[in-house]
Coordinates of N, CA and C in Angstrom, one line a residue:
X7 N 15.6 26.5 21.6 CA 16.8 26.2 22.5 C 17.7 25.2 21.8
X8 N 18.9 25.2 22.0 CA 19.7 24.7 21.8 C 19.4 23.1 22.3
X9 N 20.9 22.3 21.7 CA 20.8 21.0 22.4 C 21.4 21.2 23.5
X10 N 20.7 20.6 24.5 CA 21.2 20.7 26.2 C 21.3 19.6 26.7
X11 N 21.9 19.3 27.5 CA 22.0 17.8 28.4 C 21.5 18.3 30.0
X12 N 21.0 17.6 30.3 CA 19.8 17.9 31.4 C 19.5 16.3 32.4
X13 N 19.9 16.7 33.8 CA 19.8 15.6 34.6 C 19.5 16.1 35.7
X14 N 18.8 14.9 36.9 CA 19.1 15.3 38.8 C 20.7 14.6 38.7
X15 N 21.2 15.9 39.5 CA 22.5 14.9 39.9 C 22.4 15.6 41.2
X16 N 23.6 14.3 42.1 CA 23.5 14.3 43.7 C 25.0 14.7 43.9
X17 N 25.4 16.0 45.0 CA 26.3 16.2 44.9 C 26.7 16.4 46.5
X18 N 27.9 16.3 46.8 CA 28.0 16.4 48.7 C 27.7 17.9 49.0
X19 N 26.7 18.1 50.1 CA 26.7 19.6 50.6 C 28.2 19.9 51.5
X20 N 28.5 21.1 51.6 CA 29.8 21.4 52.1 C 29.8 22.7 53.2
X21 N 29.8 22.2 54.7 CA 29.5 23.1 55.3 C 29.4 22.7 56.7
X22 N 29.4 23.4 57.5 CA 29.1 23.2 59.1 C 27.4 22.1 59.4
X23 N 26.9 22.7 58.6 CA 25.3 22.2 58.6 C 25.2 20.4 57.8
X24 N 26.6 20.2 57.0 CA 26.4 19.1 56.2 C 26.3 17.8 56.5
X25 N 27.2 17.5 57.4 CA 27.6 16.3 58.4 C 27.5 15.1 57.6
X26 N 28.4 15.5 56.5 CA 28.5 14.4 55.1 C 27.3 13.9 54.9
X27 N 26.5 14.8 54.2 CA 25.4 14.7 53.9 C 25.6 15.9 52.2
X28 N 24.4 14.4 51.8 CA 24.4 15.1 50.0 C 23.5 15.8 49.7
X29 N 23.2 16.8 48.4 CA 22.2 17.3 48.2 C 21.9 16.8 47.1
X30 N 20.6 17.2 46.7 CA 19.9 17.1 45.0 C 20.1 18.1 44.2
X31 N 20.4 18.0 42.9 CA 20.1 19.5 42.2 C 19.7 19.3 40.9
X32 N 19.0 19.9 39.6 CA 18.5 20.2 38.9 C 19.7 20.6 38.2
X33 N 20.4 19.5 36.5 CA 21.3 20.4 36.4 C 21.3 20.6 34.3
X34 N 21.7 22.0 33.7 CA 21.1 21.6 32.7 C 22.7 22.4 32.0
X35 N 23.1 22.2 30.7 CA 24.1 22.3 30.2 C 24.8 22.2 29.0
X36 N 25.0 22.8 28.0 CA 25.2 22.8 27.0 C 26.6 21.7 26.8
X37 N 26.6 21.2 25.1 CA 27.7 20.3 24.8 C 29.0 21.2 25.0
X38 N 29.2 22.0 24.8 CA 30.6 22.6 24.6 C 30.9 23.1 26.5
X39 N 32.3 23.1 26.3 CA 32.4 23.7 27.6 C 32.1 24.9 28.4
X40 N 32.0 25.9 29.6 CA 31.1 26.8 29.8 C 31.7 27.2 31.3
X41 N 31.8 28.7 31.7 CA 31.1 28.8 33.2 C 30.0 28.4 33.5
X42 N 30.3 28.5 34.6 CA 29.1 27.8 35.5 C 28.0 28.7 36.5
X43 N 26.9 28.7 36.3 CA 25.8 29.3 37.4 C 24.9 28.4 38.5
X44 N 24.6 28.9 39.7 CA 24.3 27.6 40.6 C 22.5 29.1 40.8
X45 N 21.7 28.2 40.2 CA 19.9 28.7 40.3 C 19.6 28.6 41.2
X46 N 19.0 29.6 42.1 CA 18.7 29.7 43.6 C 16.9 30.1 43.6
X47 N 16.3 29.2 43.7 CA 15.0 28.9 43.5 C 14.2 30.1 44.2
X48 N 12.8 30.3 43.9 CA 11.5 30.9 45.0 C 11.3 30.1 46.0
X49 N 10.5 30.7 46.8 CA 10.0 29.8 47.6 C 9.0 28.6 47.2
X50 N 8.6 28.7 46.0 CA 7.7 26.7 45.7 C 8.7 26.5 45.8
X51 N 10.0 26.3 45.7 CA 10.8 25.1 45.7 C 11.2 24.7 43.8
X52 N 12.0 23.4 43.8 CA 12.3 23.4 42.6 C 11.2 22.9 41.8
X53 N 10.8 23.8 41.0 CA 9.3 23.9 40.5 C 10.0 23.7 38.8
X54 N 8.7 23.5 38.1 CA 9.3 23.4 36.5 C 9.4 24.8 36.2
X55 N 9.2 25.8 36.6 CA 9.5 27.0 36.4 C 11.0 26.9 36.4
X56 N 11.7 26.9 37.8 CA 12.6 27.0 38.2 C 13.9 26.2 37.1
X57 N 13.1 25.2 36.7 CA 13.6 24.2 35.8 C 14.1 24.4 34.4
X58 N 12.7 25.5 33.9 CA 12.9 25.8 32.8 C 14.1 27.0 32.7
X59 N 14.0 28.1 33.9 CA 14.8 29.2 33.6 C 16.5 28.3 33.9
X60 N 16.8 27.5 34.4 CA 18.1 26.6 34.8 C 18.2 26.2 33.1
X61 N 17.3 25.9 32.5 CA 17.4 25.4 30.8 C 18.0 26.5 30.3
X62 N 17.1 28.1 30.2 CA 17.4 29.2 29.7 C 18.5 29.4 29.7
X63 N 18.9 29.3 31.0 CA 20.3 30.0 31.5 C 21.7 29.3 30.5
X64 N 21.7 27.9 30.2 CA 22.1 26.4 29.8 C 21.9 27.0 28.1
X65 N 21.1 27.3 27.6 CA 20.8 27.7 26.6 C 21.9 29.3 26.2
X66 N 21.7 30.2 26.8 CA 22.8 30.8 27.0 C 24.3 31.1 27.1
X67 N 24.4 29.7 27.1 CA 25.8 29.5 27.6 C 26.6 29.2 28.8
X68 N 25.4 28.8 29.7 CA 26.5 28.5 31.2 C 25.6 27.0 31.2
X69 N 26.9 26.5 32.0 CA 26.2 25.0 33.2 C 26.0 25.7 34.0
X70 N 24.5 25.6 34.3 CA 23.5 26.1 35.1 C 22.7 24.5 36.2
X71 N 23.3 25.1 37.4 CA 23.0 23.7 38.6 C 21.6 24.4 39.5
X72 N 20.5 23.9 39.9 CA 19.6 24.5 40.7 C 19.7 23.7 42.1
X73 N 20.1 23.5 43.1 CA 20.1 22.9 44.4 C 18.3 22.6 44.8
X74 N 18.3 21.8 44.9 CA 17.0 21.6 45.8 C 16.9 21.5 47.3
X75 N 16.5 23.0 47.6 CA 16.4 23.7 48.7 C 15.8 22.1 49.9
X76 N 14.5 22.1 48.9 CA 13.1 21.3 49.8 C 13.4 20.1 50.1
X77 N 14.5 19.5 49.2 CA 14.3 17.7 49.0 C 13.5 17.4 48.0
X78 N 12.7 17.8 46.9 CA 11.7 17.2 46.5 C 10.2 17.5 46.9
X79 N 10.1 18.5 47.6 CA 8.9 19.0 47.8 C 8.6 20.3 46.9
X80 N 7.6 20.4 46.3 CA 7.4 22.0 45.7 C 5.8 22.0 46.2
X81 N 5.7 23.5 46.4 CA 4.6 24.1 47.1 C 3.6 24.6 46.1
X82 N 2.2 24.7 45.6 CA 1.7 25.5 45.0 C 0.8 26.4 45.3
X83 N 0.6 26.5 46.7 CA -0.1 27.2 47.0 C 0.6 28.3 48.5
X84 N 0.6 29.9 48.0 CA 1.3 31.1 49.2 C 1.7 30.2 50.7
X85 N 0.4 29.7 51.3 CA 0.5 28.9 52.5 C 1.6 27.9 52.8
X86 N 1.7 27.2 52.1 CA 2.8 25.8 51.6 C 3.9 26.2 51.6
X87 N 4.2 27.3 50.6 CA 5.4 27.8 50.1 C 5.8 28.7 51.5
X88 N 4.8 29.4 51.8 CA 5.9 30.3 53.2 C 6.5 28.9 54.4
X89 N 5.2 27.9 54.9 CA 5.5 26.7 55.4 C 7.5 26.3 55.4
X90 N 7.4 26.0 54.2 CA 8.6 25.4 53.4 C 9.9 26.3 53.7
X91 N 9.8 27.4 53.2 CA 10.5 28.5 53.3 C 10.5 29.3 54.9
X92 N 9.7 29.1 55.8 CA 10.3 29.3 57.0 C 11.2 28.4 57.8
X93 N 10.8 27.0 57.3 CA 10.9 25.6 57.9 C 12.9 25.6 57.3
X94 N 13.2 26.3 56.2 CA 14.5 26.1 55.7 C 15.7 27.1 56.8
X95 N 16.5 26.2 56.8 CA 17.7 27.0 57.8 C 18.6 27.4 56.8
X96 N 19.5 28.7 57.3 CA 20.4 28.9 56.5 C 21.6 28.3 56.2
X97 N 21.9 28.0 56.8 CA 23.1 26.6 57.4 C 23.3 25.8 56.0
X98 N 21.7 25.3 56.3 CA 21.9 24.1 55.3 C 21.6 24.7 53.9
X99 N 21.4 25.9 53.6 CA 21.6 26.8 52.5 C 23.0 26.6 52.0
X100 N 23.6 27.1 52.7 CA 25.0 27.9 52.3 C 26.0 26.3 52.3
X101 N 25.3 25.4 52.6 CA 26.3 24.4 52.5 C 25.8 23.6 51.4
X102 N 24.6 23.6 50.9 CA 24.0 23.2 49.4 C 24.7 23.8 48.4
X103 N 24.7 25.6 48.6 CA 25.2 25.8 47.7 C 26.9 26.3 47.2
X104 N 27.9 25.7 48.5 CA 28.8 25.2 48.7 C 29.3 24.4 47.8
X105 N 28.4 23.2 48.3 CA 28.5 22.0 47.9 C 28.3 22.3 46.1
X106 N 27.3 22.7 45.5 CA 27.0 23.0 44.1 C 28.2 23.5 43.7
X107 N 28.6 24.7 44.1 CA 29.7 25.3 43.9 C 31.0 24.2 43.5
X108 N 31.4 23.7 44.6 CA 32.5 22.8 44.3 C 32.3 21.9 43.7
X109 N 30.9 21.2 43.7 CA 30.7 20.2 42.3 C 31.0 20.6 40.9
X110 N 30.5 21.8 40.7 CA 30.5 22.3 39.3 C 32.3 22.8 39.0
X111 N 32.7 23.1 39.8 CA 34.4 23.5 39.5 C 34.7 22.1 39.5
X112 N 34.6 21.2 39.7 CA 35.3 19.7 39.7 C 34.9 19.4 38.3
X113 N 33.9 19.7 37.6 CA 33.4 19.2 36.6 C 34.3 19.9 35.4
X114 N 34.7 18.9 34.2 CA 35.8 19.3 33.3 C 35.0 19.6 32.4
X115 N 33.8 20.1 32.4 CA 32.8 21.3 31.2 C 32.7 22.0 31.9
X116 N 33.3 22.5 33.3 CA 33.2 23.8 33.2 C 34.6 24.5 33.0
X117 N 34.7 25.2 32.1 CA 35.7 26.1 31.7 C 35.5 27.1 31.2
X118 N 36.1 28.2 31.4 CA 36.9 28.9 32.8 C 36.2 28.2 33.9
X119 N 37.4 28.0 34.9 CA 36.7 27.9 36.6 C 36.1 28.9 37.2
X120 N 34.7 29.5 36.6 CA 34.0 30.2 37.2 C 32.7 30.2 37.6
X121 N 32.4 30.3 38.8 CA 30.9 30.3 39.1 C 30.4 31.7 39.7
X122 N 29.1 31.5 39.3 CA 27.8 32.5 39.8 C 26.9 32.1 40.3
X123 N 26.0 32.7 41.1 CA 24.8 32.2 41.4 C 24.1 33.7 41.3
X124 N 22.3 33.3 40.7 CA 21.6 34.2 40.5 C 20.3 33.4 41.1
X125 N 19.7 34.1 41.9 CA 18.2 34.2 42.9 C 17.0 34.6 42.3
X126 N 16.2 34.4 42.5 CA 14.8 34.8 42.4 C 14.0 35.1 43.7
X127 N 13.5 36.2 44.1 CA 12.6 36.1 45.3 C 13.7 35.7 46.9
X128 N 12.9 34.7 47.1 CA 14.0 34.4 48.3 C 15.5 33.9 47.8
X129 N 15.0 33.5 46.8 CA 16.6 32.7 46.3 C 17.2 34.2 45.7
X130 N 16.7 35.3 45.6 CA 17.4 36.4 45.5 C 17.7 37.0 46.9
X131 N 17.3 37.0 47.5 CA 17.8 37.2 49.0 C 18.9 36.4 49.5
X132 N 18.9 34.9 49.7 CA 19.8 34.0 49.7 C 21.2 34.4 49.0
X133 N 21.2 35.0 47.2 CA 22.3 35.5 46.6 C 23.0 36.7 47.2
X134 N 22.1 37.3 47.7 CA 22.8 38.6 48.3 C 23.5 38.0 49.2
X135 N 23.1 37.7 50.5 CA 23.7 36.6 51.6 C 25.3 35.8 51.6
X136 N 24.8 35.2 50.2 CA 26.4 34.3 49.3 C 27.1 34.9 48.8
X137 N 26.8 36.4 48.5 CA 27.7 37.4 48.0 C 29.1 37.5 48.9
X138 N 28.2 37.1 50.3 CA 29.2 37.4 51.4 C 29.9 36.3 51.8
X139 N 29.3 35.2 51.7 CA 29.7 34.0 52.9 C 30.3 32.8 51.7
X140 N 30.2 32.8 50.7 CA 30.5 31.5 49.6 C 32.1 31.8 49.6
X141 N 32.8 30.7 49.4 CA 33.7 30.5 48.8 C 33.8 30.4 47.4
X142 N 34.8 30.5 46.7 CA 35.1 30.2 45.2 C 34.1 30.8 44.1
X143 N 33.4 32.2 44.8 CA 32.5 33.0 44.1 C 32.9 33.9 43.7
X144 N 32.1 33.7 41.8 CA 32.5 35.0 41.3 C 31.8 35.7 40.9
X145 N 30.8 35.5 41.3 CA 30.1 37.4 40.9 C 28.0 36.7 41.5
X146 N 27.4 37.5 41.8 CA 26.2 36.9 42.5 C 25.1 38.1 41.8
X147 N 24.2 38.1 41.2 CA 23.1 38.5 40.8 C 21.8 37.9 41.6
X148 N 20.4 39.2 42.1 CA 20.0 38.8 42.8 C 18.3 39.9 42.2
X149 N 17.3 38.8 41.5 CA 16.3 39.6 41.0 C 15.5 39.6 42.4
X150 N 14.9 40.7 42.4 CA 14.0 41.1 44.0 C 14.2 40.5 44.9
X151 N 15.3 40.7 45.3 CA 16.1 40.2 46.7 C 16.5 40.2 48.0
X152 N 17.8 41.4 47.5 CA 18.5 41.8 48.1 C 18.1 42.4 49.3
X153 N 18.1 42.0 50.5 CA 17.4 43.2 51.5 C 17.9 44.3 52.3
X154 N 17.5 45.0 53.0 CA 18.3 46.3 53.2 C 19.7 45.9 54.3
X155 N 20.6 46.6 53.7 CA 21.8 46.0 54.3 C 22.4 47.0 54.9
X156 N 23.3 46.5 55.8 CA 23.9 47.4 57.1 C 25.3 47.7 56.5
X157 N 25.9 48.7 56.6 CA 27.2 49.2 56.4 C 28.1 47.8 56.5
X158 N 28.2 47.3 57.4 CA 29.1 46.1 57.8 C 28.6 45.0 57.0
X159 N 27.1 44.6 56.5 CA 27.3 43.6 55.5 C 27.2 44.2 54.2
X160 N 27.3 45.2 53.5 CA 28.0 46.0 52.9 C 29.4 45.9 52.7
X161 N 29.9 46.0 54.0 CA 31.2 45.7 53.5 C 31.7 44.4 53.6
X162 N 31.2 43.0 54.0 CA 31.1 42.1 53.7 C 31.3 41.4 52.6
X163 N 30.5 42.0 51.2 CA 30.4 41.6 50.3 C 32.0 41.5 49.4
X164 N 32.0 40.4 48.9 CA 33.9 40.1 48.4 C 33.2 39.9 46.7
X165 N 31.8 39.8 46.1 CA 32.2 39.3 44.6 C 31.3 40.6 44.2
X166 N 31.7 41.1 42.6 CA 30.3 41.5 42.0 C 28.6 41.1 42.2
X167 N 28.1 42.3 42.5 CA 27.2 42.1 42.7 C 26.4 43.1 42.1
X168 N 25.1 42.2 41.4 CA 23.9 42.8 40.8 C 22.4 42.6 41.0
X169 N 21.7 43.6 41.5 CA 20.1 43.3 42.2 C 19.6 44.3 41.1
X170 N 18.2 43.5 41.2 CA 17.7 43.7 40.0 C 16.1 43.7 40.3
X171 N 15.5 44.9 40.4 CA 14.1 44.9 41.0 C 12.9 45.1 39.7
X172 N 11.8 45.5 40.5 CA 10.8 45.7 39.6 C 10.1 47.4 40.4
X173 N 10.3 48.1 39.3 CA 10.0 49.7 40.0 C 8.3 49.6 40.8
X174 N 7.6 48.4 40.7 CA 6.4 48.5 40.7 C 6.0 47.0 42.3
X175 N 7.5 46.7 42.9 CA 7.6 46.0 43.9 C 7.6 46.5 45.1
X176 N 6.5 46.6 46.0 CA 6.8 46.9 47.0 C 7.2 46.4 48.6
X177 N 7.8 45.5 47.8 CA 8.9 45.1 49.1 C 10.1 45.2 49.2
X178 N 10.1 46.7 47.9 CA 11.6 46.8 48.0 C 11.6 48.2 47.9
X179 N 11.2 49.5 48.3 CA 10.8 50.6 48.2 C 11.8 51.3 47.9
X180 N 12.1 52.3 47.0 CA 13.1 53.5 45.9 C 14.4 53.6 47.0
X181 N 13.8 54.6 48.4 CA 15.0 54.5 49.2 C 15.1 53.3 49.8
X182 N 15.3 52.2 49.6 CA 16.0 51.0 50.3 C 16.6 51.0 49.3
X183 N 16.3 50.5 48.1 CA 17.6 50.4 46.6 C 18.6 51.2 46.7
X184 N 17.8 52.6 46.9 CA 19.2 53.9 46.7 C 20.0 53.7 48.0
X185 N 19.6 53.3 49.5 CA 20.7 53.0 50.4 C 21.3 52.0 50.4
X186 N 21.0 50.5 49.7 CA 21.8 49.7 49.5 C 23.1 50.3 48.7
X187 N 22.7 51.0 47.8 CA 23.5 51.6 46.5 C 24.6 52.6 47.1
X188 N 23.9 53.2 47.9 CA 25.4 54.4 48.6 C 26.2 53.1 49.4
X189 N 25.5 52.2 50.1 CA 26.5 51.7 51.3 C 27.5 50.6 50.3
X190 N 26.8 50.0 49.3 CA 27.5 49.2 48.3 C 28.9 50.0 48.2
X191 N 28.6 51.7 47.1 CA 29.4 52.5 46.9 C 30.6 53.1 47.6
X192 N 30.1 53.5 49.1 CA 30.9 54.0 49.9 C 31.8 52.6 51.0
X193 N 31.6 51.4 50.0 CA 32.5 50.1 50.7 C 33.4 49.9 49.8
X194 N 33.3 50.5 48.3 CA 34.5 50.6 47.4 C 33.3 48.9 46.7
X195 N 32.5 48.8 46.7 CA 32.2 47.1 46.1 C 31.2 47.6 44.8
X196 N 32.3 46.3 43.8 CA 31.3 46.6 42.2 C 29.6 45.8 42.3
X197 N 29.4 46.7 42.0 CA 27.7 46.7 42.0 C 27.2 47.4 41.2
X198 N 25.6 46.6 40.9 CA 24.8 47.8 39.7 C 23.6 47.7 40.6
X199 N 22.4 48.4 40.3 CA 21.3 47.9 40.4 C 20.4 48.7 39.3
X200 N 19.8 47.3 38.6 CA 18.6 48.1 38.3 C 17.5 48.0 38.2
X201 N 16.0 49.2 37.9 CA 14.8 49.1 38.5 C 14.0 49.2 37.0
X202 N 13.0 47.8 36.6 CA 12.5 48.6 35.6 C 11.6 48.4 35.7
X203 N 11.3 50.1 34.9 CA 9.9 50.3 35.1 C 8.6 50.0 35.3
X204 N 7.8 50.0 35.7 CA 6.2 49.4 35.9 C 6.5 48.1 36.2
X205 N 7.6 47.3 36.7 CA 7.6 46.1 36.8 C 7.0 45.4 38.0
X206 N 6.3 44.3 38.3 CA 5.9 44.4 39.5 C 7.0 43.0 39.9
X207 N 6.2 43.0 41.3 CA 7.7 41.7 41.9 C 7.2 40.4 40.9
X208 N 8.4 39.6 40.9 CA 8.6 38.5 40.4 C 8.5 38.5 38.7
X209 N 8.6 39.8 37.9 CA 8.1 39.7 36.5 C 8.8 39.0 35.9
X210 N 10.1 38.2 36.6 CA 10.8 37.8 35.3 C 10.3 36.2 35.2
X211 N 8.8 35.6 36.0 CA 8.7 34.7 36.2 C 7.5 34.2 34.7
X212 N 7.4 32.5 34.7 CA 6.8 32.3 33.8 C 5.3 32.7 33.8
X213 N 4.9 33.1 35.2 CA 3.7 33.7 35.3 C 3.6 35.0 34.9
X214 N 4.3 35.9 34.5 CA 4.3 37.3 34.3 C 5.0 37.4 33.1
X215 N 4.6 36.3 32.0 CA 5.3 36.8 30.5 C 4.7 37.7 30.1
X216 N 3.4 37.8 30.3 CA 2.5 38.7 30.0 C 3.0 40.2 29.9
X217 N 3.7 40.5 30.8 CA 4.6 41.8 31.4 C 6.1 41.6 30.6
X218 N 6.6 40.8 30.5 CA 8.0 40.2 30.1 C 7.3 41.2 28.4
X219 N 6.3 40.2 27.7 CA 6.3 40.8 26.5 C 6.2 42.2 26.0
X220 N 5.5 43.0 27.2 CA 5.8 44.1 27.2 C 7.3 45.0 26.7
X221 N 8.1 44.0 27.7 CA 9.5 45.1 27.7 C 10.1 45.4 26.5
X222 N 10.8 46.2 26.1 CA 11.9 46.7 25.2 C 12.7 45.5 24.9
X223 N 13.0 45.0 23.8 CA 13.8 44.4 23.5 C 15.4 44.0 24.0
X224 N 16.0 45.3 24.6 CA 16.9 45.8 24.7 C 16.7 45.0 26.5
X225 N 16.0 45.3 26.8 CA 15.7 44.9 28.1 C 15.4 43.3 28.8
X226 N 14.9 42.4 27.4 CA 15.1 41.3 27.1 C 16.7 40.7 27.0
X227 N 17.2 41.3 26.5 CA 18.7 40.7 25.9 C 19.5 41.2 27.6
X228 N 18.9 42.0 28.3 CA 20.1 42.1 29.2 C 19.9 41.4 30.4
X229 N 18.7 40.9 30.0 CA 18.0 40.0 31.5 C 17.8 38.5 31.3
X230 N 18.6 38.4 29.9 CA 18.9 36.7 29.1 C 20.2 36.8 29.7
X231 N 21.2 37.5 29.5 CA 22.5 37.3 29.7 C 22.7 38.1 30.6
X232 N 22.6 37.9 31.7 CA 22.7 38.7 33.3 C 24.2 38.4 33.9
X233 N 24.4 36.9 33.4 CA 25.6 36.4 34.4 C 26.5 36.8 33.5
X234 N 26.2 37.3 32.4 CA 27.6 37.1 31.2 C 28.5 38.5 31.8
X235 N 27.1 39.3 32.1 CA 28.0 40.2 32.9 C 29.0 40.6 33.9
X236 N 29.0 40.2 34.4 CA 29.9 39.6 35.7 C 30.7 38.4 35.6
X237 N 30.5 37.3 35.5 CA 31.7 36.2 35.5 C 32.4 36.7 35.0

């Protein structure tokens, strides 16, 4: 990795749910200037996982911000983690990552003024969501996320958007992908999705390098630079 600059910084949430109230976030960033990506966590919460891929991303080339969904709570065990993640309202989602949003455009290392946000798990469901409702967004990637969507939030969606599964998840079954994909299509909205192979849910996590090492190299390089695509 590169040299990175890496801090918690507290930024105001912005939103119906905020009531001038700040959030926390996780923020990591190369010396030179950069777009910007806002890391939309799993359900543990902002975990060192979560931390490291916010590095990865930082290493790649973007200021990469992670919001902390929990406050400072991370879950390690299924039980905990659903707890946490039902206990979260959307409200105060979309006004964290608001708030992240506008922090990171105020910031004079980010250049171009552009932001993304990319998901994991729930925080890939969450991205699909922001696809539709964020202001000042430019393009939203969302690994095993996206959930099946209705013609109308279909046509909802105003930024590029990219979901990105594992052929071997099944909580996201062949025809749900391919109907997201027609209703995406038939709304006129840029979108890709893709499914690879044997992958099971969550493979791009640090638990499942084991599978990561597996892939094609080719398949590596396009799942390092996800956002490059779109901003």
């Amino acid at each position: 990795m590169a040299d990175l600059q890496t801090s918690m910084v507290e930024f105001a949430a912005n939103g119906e749910a905020a009531e001038g109230s700040t959030a926390p976030g996780y923020l990591a960033r190369p010396d030179a200037t950069a777009p910007a990506i806002v890391v939309l966590q799993e359900w543990w919460g902002l975990n060192d996982h979560i931390k490291d891929v916010t590095r990865r991303f930082a290493d790649a080339g973007f200021v990469a911000l992670a919001p902390d969904f929990y406050r400072g709570e991370v879950a390690a065990e299924p039980d905990e983690a659903l707890k946490l993640a039902m206990e979260l309202q959307y409200p105060q989602v979309q006004a964290d990552v608001q708030g992240a949003i506008d922090y990171l455009l105020a910031q004079p290392f980010v250049t171009p003024k552009k932001v993304g946000v990319v998901g994991f798990c729930m925080g890939g469901r969450l991205a699909g969501k922001l696809a539709a409702s964020a202001r000042d967004l430019n393009a939203a990637v969302a690994f095993y996320g996206v959930a099946p969507l209705s013609d109308e939030e279909a046509a909802s969606i105003h930024v590029p958007l990219l979901a990105i599964y594992g052929e071997n998840d099944g909580g996201f079954p062949p025809e749900m992908i391919q109907s997201n994909d027609d209703k995406l299509t038939a709304a006129g909205k840029p979108h890709e999705m893709i499914v690879y192979p044997g992958a099971p849910h969550a493979f791009s996590t640090t638990r499942a390098r084991r599978f990561i090492k597996q892939l094609p190299p080719k398949m590596l390089g396009s799942g390092r630079l996800i956002g490059l695509r779109l901003i």
